[in-house]
C-alpha positions as a Markdown table, in Angstrom:
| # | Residue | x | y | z |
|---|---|---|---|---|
| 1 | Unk | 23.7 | 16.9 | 19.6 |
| 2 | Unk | 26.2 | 14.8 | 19.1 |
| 3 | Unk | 28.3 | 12.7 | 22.7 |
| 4 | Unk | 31.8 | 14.1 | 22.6 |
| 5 | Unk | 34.4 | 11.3 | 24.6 |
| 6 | Unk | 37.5 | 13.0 | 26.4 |
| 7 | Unk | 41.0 | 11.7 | 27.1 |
| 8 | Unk | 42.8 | 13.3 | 30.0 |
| 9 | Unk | 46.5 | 14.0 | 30.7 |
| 10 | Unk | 48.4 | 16.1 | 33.0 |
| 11 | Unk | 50.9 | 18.4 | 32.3 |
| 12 | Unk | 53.0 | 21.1 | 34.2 |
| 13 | Unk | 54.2 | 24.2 | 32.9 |
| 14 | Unk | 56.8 | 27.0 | 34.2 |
| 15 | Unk | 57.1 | 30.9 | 33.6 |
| 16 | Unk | 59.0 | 33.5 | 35.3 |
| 17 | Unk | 56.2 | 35.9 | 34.6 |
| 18 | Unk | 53.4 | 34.7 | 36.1 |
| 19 | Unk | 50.7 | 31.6 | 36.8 |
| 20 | Unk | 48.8 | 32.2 | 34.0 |
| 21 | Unk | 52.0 | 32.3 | 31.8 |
| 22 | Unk | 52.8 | 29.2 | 32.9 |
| 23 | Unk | 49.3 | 27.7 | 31.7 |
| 24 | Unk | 49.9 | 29.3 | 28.1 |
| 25 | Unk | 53.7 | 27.9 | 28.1 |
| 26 | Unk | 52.4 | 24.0 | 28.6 |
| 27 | Unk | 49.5 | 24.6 | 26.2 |
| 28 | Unk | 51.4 | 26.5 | 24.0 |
| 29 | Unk | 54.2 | 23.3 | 23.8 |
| 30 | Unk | 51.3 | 20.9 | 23.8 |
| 31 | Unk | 49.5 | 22.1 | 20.9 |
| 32 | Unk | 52.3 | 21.5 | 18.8 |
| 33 | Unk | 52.1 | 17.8 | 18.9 |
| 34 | Unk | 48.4 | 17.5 | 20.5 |
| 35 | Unk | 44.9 | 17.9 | 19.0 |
| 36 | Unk | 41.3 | 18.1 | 20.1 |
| 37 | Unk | 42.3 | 20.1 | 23.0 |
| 38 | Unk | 39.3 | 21.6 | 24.2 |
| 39 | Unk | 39.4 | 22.3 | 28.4 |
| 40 | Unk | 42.1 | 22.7 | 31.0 |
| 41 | Unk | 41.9 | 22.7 | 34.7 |
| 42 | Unk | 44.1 | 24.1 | 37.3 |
| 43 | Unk | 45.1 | 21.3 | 39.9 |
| 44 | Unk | 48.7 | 22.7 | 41.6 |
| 45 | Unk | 50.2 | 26.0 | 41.3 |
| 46 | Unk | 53.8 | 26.2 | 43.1 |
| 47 | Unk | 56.2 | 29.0 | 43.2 |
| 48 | Unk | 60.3 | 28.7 | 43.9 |
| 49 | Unk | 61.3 | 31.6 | 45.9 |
| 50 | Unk | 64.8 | 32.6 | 46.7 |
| 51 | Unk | 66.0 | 36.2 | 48.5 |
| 52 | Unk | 61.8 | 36.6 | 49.1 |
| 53 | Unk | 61.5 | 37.0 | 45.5 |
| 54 | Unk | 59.4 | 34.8 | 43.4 |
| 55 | Unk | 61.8 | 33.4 | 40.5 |
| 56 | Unk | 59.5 | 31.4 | 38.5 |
| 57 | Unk | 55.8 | 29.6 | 38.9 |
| 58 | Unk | 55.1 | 26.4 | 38.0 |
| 59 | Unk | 51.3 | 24.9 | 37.5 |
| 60 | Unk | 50.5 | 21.9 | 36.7 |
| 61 | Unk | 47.0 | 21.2 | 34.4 |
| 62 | Unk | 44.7 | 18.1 | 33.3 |
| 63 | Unk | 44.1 | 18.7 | 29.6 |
| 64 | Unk | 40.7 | 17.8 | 28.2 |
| 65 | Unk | 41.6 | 15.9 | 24.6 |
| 66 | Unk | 38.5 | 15.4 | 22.3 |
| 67 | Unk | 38.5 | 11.4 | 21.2 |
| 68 | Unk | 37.9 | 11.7 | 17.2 |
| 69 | Unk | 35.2 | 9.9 | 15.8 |
């Protein structure tokens, strides 16, 4: 088995669809100029809200980025 070394960064993504949009939207950008990405993790969701309507989500992520060999 061979010892895998991760970078992390943070990144925060919006959508007017949903929370889990917004994940796929940042990672979606990210892989474009990223590699090794292999794990996320959820650390802020936050919503803006105007009329009592929710108008668009925004999460932020830490990104788990594989170190190449």
């Amino acid at each position: 088995m061979s010892e895998h070394v991760y970078k992390q960064i943070e990144l925060t993504g919006s959508s007017t669809q949903s929370s889990d949009d917004a994940v796929r939207v940042a990672l979606a950008k990210a892989s474009k100029t990223l590699r090794n990405m292999h794990w996320f993790e959820v650390t802020e969701t936050r919503g803006h809200i105007e009329n009592g309507q929710i108008l668009h989500w925004q999460v932020t992520i830490k990104v788990g980025l594989r170190i190449e060999d």
